mmCIF file of C-alpha atoms in Angstrom:
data_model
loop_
_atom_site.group_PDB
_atom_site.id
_atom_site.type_symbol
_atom_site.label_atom_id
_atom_site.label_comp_id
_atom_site.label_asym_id
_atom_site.label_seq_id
_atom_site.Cartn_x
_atom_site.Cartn_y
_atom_site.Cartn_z
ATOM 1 C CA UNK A 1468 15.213 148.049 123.484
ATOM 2 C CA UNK A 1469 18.809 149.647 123.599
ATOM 3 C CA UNK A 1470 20.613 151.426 126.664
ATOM 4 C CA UNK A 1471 19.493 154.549 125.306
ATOM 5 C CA UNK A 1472 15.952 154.013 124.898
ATOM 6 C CA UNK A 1473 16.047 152.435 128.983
ATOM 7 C CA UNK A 1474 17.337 155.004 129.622
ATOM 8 C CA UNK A 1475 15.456 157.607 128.287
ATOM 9 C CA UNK A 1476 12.563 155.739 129.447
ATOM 10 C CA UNK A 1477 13.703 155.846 132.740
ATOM 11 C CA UNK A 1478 13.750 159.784 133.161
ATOM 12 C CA UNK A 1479 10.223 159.949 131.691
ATOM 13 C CA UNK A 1480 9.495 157.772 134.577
ATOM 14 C CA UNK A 1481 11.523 159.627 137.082
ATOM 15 C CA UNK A 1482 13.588 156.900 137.964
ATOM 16 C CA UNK A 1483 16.895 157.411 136.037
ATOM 17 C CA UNK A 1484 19.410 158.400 138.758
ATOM 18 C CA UNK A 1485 21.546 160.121 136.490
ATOM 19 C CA UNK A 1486 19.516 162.743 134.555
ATOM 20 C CA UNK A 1487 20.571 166.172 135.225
ATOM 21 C CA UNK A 1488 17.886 167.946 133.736
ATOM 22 C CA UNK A 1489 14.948 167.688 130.610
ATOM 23 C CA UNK A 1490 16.228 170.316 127.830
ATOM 24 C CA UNK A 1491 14.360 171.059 124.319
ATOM 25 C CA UNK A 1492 15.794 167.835 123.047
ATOM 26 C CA UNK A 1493 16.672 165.407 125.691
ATOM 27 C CA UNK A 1494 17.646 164.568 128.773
ATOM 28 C CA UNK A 1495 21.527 165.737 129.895
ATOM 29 C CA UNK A 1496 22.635 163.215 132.548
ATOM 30 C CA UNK A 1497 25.512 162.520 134.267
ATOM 31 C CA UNK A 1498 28.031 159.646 133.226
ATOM 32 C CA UNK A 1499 27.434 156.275 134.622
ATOM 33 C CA UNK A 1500 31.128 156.418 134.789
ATOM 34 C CA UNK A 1501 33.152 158.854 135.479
ATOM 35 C CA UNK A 1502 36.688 158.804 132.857
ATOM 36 C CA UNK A 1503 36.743 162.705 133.264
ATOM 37 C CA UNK A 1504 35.049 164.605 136.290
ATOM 38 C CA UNK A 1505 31.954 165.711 134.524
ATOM 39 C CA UNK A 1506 31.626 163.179 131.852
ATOM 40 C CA UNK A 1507 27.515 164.013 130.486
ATOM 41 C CA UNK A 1508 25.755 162.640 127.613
ATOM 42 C CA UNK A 1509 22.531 164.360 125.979
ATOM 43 C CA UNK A 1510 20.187 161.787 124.987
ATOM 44 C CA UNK A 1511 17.776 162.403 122.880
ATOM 45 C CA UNK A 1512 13.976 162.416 123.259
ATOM 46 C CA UNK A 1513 12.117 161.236 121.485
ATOM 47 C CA UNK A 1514 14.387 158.834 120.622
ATOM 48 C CA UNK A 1515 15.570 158.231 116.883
ATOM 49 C CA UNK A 1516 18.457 156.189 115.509
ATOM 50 C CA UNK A 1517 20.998 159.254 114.150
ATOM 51 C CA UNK A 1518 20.897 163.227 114.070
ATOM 52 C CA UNK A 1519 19.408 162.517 110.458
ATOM 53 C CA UNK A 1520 16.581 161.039 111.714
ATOM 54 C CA UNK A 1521 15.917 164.607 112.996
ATOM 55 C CA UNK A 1522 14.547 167.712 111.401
ATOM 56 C CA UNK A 1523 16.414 170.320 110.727
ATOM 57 C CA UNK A 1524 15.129 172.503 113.725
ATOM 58 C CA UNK A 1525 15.244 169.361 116.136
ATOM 59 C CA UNK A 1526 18.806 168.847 114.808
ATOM 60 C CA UNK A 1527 19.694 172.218 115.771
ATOM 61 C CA UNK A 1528 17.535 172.412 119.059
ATOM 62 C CA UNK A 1529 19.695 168.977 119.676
ATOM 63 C CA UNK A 1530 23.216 170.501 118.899
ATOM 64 C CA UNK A 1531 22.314 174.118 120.528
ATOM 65 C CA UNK A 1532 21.742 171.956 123.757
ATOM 66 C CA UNK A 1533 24.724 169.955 123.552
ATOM 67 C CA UNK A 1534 26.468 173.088 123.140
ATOM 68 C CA UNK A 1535 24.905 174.653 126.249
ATOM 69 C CA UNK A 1536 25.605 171.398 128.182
ATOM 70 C CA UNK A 1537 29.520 172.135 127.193
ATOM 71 C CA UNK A 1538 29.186 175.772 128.186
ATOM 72 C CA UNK A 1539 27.844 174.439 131.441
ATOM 73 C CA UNK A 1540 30.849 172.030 131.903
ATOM 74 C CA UNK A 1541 33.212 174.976 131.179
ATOM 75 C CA UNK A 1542 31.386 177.174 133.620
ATOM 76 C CA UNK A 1543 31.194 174.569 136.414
ATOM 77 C CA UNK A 1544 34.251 172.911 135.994
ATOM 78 C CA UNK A 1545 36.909 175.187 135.088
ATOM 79 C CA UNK A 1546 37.874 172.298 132.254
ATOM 80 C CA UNK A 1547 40.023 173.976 129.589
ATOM 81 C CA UNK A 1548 37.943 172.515 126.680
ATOM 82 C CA UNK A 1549 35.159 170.196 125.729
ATOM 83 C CA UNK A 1550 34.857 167.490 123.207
ATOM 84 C CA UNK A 1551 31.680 166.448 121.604
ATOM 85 C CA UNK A 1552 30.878 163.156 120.158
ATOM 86 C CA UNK A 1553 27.896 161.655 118.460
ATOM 87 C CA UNK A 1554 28.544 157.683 117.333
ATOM 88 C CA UNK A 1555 25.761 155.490 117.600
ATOM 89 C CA UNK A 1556 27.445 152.485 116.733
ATOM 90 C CA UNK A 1557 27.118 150.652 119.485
ATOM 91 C CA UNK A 1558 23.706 151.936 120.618
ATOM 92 C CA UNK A 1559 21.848 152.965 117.469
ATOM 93 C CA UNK A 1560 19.712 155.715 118.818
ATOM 94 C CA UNK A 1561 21.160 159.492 119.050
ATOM 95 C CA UNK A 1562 23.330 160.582 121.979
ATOM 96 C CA UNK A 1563 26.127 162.959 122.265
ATOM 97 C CA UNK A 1564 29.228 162.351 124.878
ATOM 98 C CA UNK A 1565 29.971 165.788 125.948
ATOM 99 C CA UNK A 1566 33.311 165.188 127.827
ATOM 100 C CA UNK A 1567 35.429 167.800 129.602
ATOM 101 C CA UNK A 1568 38.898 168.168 129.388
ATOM 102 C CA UNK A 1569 41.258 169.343 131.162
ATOM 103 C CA UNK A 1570 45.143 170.593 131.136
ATOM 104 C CA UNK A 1571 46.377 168.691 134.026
ATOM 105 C CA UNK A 1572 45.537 165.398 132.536
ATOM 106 C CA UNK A 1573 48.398 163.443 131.165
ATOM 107 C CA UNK A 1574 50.272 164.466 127.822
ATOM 108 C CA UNK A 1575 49.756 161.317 126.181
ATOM 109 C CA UNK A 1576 45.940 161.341 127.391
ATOM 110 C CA UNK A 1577 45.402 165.007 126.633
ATOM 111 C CA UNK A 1578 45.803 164.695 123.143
ATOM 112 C CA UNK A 1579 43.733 161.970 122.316
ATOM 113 C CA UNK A 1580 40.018 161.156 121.939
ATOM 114 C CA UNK A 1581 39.172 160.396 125.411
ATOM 115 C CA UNK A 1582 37.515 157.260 124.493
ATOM 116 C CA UNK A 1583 40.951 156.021 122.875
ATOM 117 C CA UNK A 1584 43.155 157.357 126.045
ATOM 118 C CA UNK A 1585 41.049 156.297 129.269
ATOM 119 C CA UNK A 1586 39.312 152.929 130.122
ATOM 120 C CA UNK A 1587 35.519 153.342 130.909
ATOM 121 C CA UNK A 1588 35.744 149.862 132.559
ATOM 122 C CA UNK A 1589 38.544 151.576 134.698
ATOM 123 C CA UNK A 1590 36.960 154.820 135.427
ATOM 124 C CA UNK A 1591 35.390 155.682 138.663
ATOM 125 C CA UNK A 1592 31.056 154.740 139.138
ATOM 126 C CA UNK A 1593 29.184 157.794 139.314
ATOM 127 C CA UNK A 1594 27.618 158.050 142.138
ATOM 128 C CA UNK A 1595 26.978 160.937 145.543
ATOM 129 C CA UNK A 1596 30.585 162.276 144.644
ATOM 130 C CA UNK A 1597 29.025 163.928 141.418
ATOM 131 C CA UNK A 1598 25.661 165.725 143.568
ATOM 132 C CA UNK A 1599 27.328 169.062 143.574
ATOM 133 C CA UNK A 1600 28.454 169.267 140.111
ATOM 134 C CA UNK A 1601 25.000 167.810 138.670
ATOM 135 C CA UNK A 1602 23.452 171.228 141.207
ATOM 136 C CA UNK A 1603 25.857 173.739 139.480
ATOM 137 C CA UNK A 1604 25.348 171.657 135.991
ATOM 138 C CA UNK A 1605 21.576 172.077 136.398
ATOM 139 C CA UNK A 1606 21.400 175.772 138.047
ATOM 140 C CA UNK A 1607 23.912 177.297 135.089
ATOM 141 C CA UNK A 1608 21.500 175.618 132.103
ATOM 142 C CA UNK A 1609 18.147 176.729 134.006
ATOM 143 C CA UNK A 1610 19.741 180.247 134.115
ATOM 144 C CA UNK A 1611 19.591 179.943 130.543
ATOM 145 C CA UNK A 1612 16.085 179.186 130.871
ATOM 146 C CA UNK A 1613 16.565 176.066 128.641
ATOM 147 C CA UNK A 1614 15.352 173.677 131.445
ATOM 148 C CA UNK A 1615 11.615 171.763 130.261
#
């Protein structure tokens, strides 16, 4: 079993101390780490190895959530932009880093992929700090009546 399926497991259980909320496709939970305030990920569930694996109206359910997670990061975090990434290489089931960005970081951070400008080993643990953000994250997609 990969990180993503424990982890998806985990929030069926309940015990997954990051999940923000259940959408359509997945679970949106906060970052273990924390390279930008607000780093999310949308895992998917069930859980399948690539956004190929889906069908074409759970690929879109899966990209129209991701989407609302980043309009939810926008609202919430007054971030100038988000970036969206779906890789899978590492752990071969589908997940989306939805990372906000923001014009105050450094120019030779700012312009790169974030994964290629910060250090996740570096970046800050997730932890109480994030309790308010995960609330406004949560509240602005339920408004949107796209919380399962």
């Amino acid at each position: 079993m990969n990180l993503i399926e424990e982890r998806v497991a985990m929030a069926r259980a309940g015990t997954n101390p990051y999940v923000i909320c259940r959408m359509r496709s997945g679970w949106l939970v906060i970052g273990d780490v924390q390279p930008l305030p607000g780093y999310c990920l949308l895992l998917a569930d069930p859980v399948v190895p690539s956004l190929n694996d889906l069908s074409p109206e759970a690929r879109a359910a899966f990209l129209s959530d991701m989407a609302l997670a980043g309009d939810a990061l926008l609202s919430a975090t007054g971030c100038a932009r988000v970036n969206y990434e779906i890789w899978g290489n590492a752990e071969p089931a589908l997940h989306a880093h939805i990372m906000p960005r923001y014009l105050t970081e450094p120019e030779d951070k700012r312009h790169r992929p974030a994964c290629m400008g910060y250090s996740w080993a570096e970046a800050a643990k997730s932890g109480d700090g994030e309790a308010a953000l995960v609330a406004k994250l949560r509240a602005y997609i339920e408004a949107q009546g796209a919380v399962i």
